[in-house]
mmCIF file of C-alpha atoms in Angstrom:
data_model
loop_
_atom_site.group_PDB
_atom_site.id
_atom_site.type_symbol
_atom_site.label_atom_id
_atom_site.label_comp_id
_atom_site.label_asym_id
_atom_site.label_seq_id
_atom_site.Cartn_x
_atom_site.Cartn_y
_atom_site.Cartn_z
ATOM 1 C CA ASN T 344 90.004 110.962 114.671
ATOM 2 C CA ALA T 345 88.551 114.088 113.133
ATOM 3 C CA GLY T 346 87.957 114.144 109.418
ATOM 4 C CA VAL T 347 88.830 116.898 106.973
ATOM 5 C CA MET T 348 87.577 120.140 108.468
ATOM 6 C CA GLN T 349 86.453 122.990 106.296
ATOM 7 C CA ASN T 350 85.197 126.390 107.319
ATOM 8 C CA PRO T 351 83.096 128.275 106.929
ATOM 9 C CA ARG T 352 80.351 125.942 105.828
ATOM 10 C CA HIS T 353 78.578 128.767 104.006
ATOM 11 C CA LEU T 354 80.112 132.026 102.867
ATOM 12 C CA VAL T 355 78.278 134.927 101.293
ATOM 13 C CA ARG T 356 80.193 137.684 99.503
ATOM 14 C CA ARG T 357 79.281 140.586 97.353
ATOM 15 C CA ARG T 358 80.871 141.031 93.971
ATOM 16 C CA GLY T 359 84.368 142.444 94.279
ATOM 17 C CA GLN T 360 85.005 141.175 97.808
ATOM 18 C CA GLU T 361 87.526 138.538 98.784
ATOM 19 C CA ALA T 362 86.692 135.007 99.858
ATOM 20 C CA ARG T 363 88.931 132.915 102.131
ATOM 21 C CA LEU T 364 88.183 129.234 102.509
ATOM 22 C CA ARG T 365 90.007 127.154 105.087
ATOM 23 C CA CYS T 366 90.805 123.469 105.224
ATOM 24 C CA SER T 367 92.473 121.392 107.927
ATOM 25 C CA PRO T 368 93.381 117.955 106.619
ATOM 26 C CA MET T 369 93.009 114.732 108.552
ATOM 27 C CA LYS T 370 95.651 114.040 111.149
ATOM 28 C CA GLY T 371 98.731 112.595 109.513
ATOM 29 C CA HIS T 372 97.750 113.743 106.033
ATOM 30 C CA SER T 373 100.192 116.086 104.337
ATOM 31 C CA HIS T 374 98.571 116.150 100.896
ATOM 32 C CA VAL T 375 95.726 118.607 100.304
ATOM 33 C CA TYR T 376 93.475 119.014 97.264
ATOM 34 C CA TRP T 377 90.907 121.602 96.352
ATOM 35 C CA TYR T 378 87.983 120.758 94.082
ATOM 36 C CA ARG T 379 85.115 122.911 92.853
ATOM 37 C CA GLN T 380 81.533 121.760 92.201
ATOM 38 C CA LEU T 381 79.301 123.951 90.085
ATOM 39 C CA PRO T 382 75.529 123.395 90.441
ATOM 40 C CA GLU T 383 74.357 120.084 88.920
ATOM 41 C CA GLU T 384 77.896 119.053 87.976
ATOM 42 C CA GLY T 385 80.593 116.747 89.265
ATOM 43 C CA LEU T 386 83.672 117.940 91.076
ATOM 44 C CA LYS T 387 86.539 119.466 89.133
ATOM 45 C CA PHE T 388 90.134 119.464 90.270
ATOM 46 C CA MET T 389 91.658 122.845 91.081
ATOM 47 C CA VAL T 390 94.974 122.449 92.928
ATOM 48 C CA TYR T 391 97.153 119.986 94.803
ATOM 49 C CA LEU T 392 99.444 121.061 97.622
ATOM 50 C CA GLN T 393 101.888 119.645 100.029
ATOM 51 C CA LYS T 394 103.246 121.565 103.012
ATOM 52 C CA GLU T 395 104.621 124.850 101.710
ATOM 53 C CA ASN T 396 104.516 123.631 98.106
ATOM 54 C CA ILE T 397 102.038 123.863 95.231
ATOM 55 C CA ILE T 398 102.462 120.682 93.245
ATOM 56 C CA ASP T 399 99.828 121.055 90.537
ATOM 57 C CA GLU T 400 97.578 124.062 89.967
ATOM 58 C CA SER T 401 96.471 123.174 86.485
ATOM 59 C CA GLY T 402 92.808 123.423 87.447
ATOM 60 C CA MET T 403 92.995 126.862 88.995
ATOM 61 C CA PRO T 404 91.785 129.913 87.046
ATOM 62 C CA LYS T 405 94.827 131.997 86.145
ATOM 63 C CA GLU T 406 93.599 135.151 87.785
ATOM 64 C CA ARG T 407 92.049 135.941 91.183
ATOM 65 C CA PHE T 408 92.536 132.447 92.647
ATOM 66 C CA SER T 409 95.385 131.370 94.830
ATOM 67 C CA ALA T 410 96.048 128.549 97.324
ATOM 68 C CA GLU T 411 98.535 127.924 100.055
ATOM 69 C CA PHE T 412 99.347 125.251 102.604
ATOM 70 C CA PRO T 413 101.751 126.717 105.131
ATOM 71 C CA LYS T 414 104.023 124.762 107.422
ATOM 72 C CA GLU T 415 101.665 125.571 110.299
ATOM 73 C CA GLY T 416 97.946 126.025 110.074
ATOM 74 C CA PRO T 417 95.251 125.184 107.550
ATOM 75 C CA SER T 418 95.307 125.275 103.780
ATOM 76 C CA ILE T 419 93.686 128.440 102.394
ATOM 77 C CA LEU T 420 91.934 128.905 99.085
ATOM 78 C CA ARG T 421 91.692 132.614 98.322
ATOM 79 C CA ILE T 422 89.472 134.159 95.706
ATOM 80 C CA GLN T 423 89.937 137.859 95.107
ATOM 81 C CA GLN T 424 87.345 140.191 93.587
ATOM 82 C CA VAL T 425 84.705 137.488 93.463
ATOM 83 C CA VAL T 426 82.170 137.359 90.617
ATOM 84 C CA ARG T 427 78.839 135.611 90.418
ATOM 85 C CA GLY T 428 80.379 132.766 88.431
ATOM 86 C CA ASP T 429 82.510 131.899 91.453
ATOM 87 C CA SER T 430 79.401 130.708 93.305
ATOM 88 C CA ALA T 431 79.974 127.001 93.891
ATOM 89 C CA ALA T 432 80.760 124.403 96.467
ATOM 90 C CA TYR T 433 84.474 124.226 97.208
ATOM 91 C CA PHE T 434 85.710 120.929 98.594
ATOM 92 C CA CYS T 435 88.975 120.191 100.264
ATOM 93 C CA ALA T 436 90.333 116.687 100.383
ATOM 94 C CA SER T 437 93.404 115.115 101.931
ATOM 95 C CA SER T 438 95.414 111.902 101.752
ATOM 96 C CA PRO T 439 98.401 110.526 103.631
ATOM 97 C CA PRO T 440 101.815 110.574 101.966
ATOM 98 C CA SER T 441 102.092 106.810 101.881
ATOM 99 C CA GLY T 442 100.450 103.611 103.129
ATOM 100 C CA PRO T 443 97.304 101.705 102.210
ATOM 101 C CA LEU T 444 95.129 104.840 102.331
ATOM 102 C CA HIS T 445 97.474 106.805 100.093
ATOM 103 C CA GLU T 446 95.265 106.113 97.109
ATOM 104 C CA LYS T 447 92.043 107.312 98.747
ATOM 105 C CA LEU T 448 90.895 110.859 99.019
ATOM 106 C CA PHE T 449 88.931 111.941 102.054
ATOM 107 C CA PHE T 450 86.754 114.984 101.543
ATOM 108 C CA GLY T 451 85.585 117.648 103.894
ATOM 109 C CA SER T 452 81.975 118.837 103.963
ATOM 110 C CA GLY T 453 82.687 121.676 101.596
ATOM 111 C CA THR T 454 82.210 125.426 101.675
ATOM 112 C CA GLN T 455 79.222 126.783 99.757
ATOM 113 C CA LEU T 456 80.201 130.152 98.360
ATOM 114 C CA SER T 457 77.445 132.440 97.247
ATOM 115 C CA VAL T 458 78.287 135.662 95.427
ATOM 116 C CA LEU T 459 75.559 138.315 95.482
ATOM 117 C CA ALA U 865 91.645 112.416 77.269
ATOM 118 C CA GLN U 866 90.426 110.741 80.430
ATOM 119 C CA LYS U 867 86.688 110.839 80.870
ATOM 120 C CA ILE U 868 83.994 109.357 83.114
ATOM 121 C CA THR U 869 80.468 108.800 81.830
ATOM 122 C CA GLN U 870 77.428 108.212 84.015
ATOM 123 C CA THR U 871 74.441 107.800 81.715
ATOM 124 C CA GLN U 872 71.751 107.540 84.369
ATOM 125 C CA PRO U 873 70.765 110.986 85.644
ATOM 126 C CA GLY U 874 68.285 109.352 88.105
ATOM 127 C CA MET U 875 67.489 105.934 89.403
ATOM 128 C CA PHE U 876 64.630 104.590 91.566
ATOM 129 C CA VAL U 877 64.748 101.529 93.737
ATOM 130 C CA GLN U 878 62.546 100.066 96.387
ATOM 131 C CA GLU U 879 63.896 99.574 99.876
ATOM 132 C CA LYS U 880 65.704 96.221 100.329
ATOM 133 C CA GLU U 881 66.211 95.762 96.629
ATOM 134 C CA ALA U 882 69.587 95.861 94.887
ATOM 135 C CA VAL U 883 70.481 98.594 92.422
ATOM 136 C CA THR U 884 73.292 99.064 89.901
ATOM 137 C CA LEU U 885 74.658 102.502 89.029
ATOM 138 C CA ASP U 886 76.516 102.584 85.741
ATOM 139 C CA CYS U 887 79.901 104.088 85.081
ATOM 140 C CA THR U 888 82.114 103.841 82.067
ATOM 141 C CA TYR U 889 85.526 105.384 81.684
ATOM 142 C CA ASP U 890 87.914 106.282 78.980
ATOM 143 C CA THR U 891 91.668 106.164 79.349
ATOM 144 C CA SER U 892 94.678 104.891 77.437
ATOM 145 C CA ASP U 893 96.668 104.323 80.602
ATOM 146 C CA GLN U 894 97.231 100.851 81.966
ATOM 147 C CA SER U 895 97.413 101.959 85.597
ATOM 148 C CA TYR U 896 94.519 103.894 87.077
ATOM 149 C CA GLY U 897 92.144 103.964 90.001
ATOM 150 C CA LEU U 898 88.366 104.107 90.099
ATOM 151 C CA PHE U 899 86.278 105.548 92.911
ATOM 152 C CA TRP U 900 82.703 105.939 93.959
ATOM 153 C CA TYR U 901 81.542 108.742 96.187
ATOM 154 C CA LYS U 902 78.137 109.431 97.767
ATOM 155 C CA GLN U 903 76.862 112.949 98.178
ATOM 156 C CA PRO U 904 73.712 113.209 100.353
ATOM 157 C CA SER U 905 71.535 116.328 100.368
ATOM 158 C CA SER U 906 73.706 117.773 103.151
ATOM 159 C CA GLY U 907 76.499 118.142 100.561
ATOM 160 C CA GLU U 908 79.493 116.270 101.923
ATOM 161 C CA MET U 909 81.387 113.777 99.750
ATOM 162 C CA ILE U 910 81.584 110.310 101.293
ATOM 163 C CA PHE U 911 84.101 107.800 100.002
ATOM 164 C CA LEU U 912 82.422 104.438 99.256
ATOM 165 C CA ILE U 913 84.747 102.173 97.375
ATOM 166 C CA TYR U 914 87.980 102.014 95.388
ATOM 167 C CA GLN U 915 89.213 99.684 92.624
ATOM 168 C CA GLY U 916 92.740 99.656 91.262
ATOM 169 C CA SER U 917 93.161 98.687 87.598
ATOM 170 C CA TYR U 918 95.463 95.843 88.507
ATOM 171 C CA ASP U 919 93.208 94.463 91.225
ATOM 172 C CA GLU U 920 91.996 91.038 90.113
ATOM 173 C CA GLN U 921 89.124 90.841 92.546
ATOM 174 C CA ASN U 922 86.158 93.201 92.465
ATOM 175 C CA ALA U 923 86.219 95.581 95.403
ATOM 176 C CA THR U 924 83.629 95.201 98.120
ATOM 177 C CA GLU U 925 82.812 97.374 101.160
ATOM 178 C CA GLY U 926 79.841 96.138 103.121
ATOM 179 C CA ARG U 927 76.730 96.574 100.985
ATOM 180 C CA TYR U 928 78.727 98.177 98.177
ATOM 181 C CA SER U 929 80.502 96.270 95.472
ATOM 182 C CA LEU U 930 82.215 97.457 92.324
ATOM 183 C CA ASN U 931 81.564 95.376 89.186
ATOM 184 C CA PHE U 932 84.839 96.021 87.382
ATOM 185 C CA GLN U 933 84.920 94.942 83.770
ATOM 186 C CA LYS U 934 88.215 96.106 82.399
ATOM 187 C CA ALA U 935 87.733 95.063 78.807
ATOM 188 C CA ARG U 936 84.485 97.009 78.676
ATOM 189 C CA LYS U 937 85.953 99.880 80.685
ATOM 190 C CA SER U 938 83.081 99.820 83.119
ATOM 191 C CA ALA U 939 83.051 100.190 86.861
ATOM 192 C CA ASN U 940 79.437 99.881 88.000
ATOM 193 C CA LEU U 941 78.457 100.308 91.608
ATOM 194 C CA VAL U 942 76.098 97.709 93.041
ATOM 195 C CA ILE U 943 74.276 98.540 96.235
ATOM 196 C CA SER U 944 72.660 95.541 97.858
ATOM 197 C CA ALA U 945 69.637 95.686 100.150
ATOM 198 C CA SER U 946 68.935 99.396 99.558
ATOM 199 C CA GLN U 947 68.072 101.561 102.553
ATOM 200 C CA LEU U 948 66.187 104.861 102.685
ATOM 201 C CA GLY U 949 69.450 106.516 103.737
ATOM 202 C CA ASP U 950 71.028 105.540 100.428
ATOM 203 C CA SER U 951 69.015 108.271 98.695
ATOM 204 C CA ALA U 952 71.764 110.630 97.413
ATOM 205 C CA MET U 953 73.850 111.632 94.445
ATOM 206 C CA TYR U 954 76.526 109.101 93.475
ATOM 207 C CA PHE U 955 79.654 110.069 91.607
ATOM 208 C CA CYS U 956 82.086 107.824 89.805
ATOM 209 C CA ALA U 957 85.632 109.148 89.476
ATOM 210 C CA MET U 958 88.940 108.092 88.019
ATOM 211 C CA ARG U 959 92.407 108.985 89.122
ATOM 212 C CA LEU U 960 94.664 110.223 86.353
ATOM 213 C CA SER U 961 97.419 107.696 86.679
ATOM 214 C CA ASN U 962 100.195 109.617 84.993
ATOM 215 C CA THR U 963 100.146 112.252 87.717
ATOM 216 C CA GLY U 964 101.095 109.988 90.588
ATOM 217 C CA PHE U 965 98.644 111.810 92.865
ATOM 218 C CA GLN U 966 94.932 112.117 93.456
ATOM 219 C CA LYS U 967 93.851 114.275 90.565
ATOM 220 C CA LEU U 968 90.425 112.822 89.965
ATOM 221 C CA VAL U 969 88.054 113.195 87.070
ATOM 222 C CA PHE U 970 84.436 112.956 88.095
ATOM 223 C CA GLY U 971 81.295 111.950 86.220
ATOM 224 C CA THR U 972 78.140 114.080 86.306
ATOM 225 C CA GLY U 973 76.549 111.818 88.872
ATOM 226 C CA THR U 974 73.429 109.702 89.317
ATOM 227 C CA ARG U 975 70.660 110.678 91.710
ATOM 228 C CA LEU U 976 69.335 107.623 93.535
ATOM 229 C CA LEU U 977 65.965 107.646 95.202
ATOM 230 C CA VAL U 978 65.064 104.789 97.528
ATOM 231 C CA SER U 979 61.365 104.410 98.199
ATOM 232 C CA PRO U 980 59.730 102.545 101.111
#
């Protein structure tokens, strides 16, 4: 049973480029979360999605950041026109819609974004 | 506002000894969830243990136990019989209960070093 899969593991972009981070949740999980970890800090919530719906994006910067979780395929976190301050580890997590594991988040290994 | 405080930036313990990592939380809600995650140097976030605010028994998962003291608003992680592989960052987190989903607030973490 594969865990939460994120790719790429490392992503290097120059200022002004676009970054696309992908996340495939665990099998049977329909809830996806994105968190960001700045250096030497804890994770901070960005967005919560279910299939084809954004439920809560209160932690997303208002500009340049967007997220989607289409009916088919992985969830995508997209950062347009990246700046150096976007350099961070971006974690995806998933949980099932119900059941005993509903209250537990399972994280992927993260994508380390470096902006030059 | 909900907040997690981890006052120990670093902790040292000898192999086979027990260690307690401190976590205090602040919330006015009656229903909430508390989590501990481990982040080794490779970067992934590994779920360790979960405690619901209404759970009467302290949670245990193998060598991990959560010392939940509701009146003191503390949720300390106890690792028994430390192993070299326990060296990592440890994050305490709380689920914001009024959201109904896994929007977690994380502490700043404690770096644990286990020595032979």
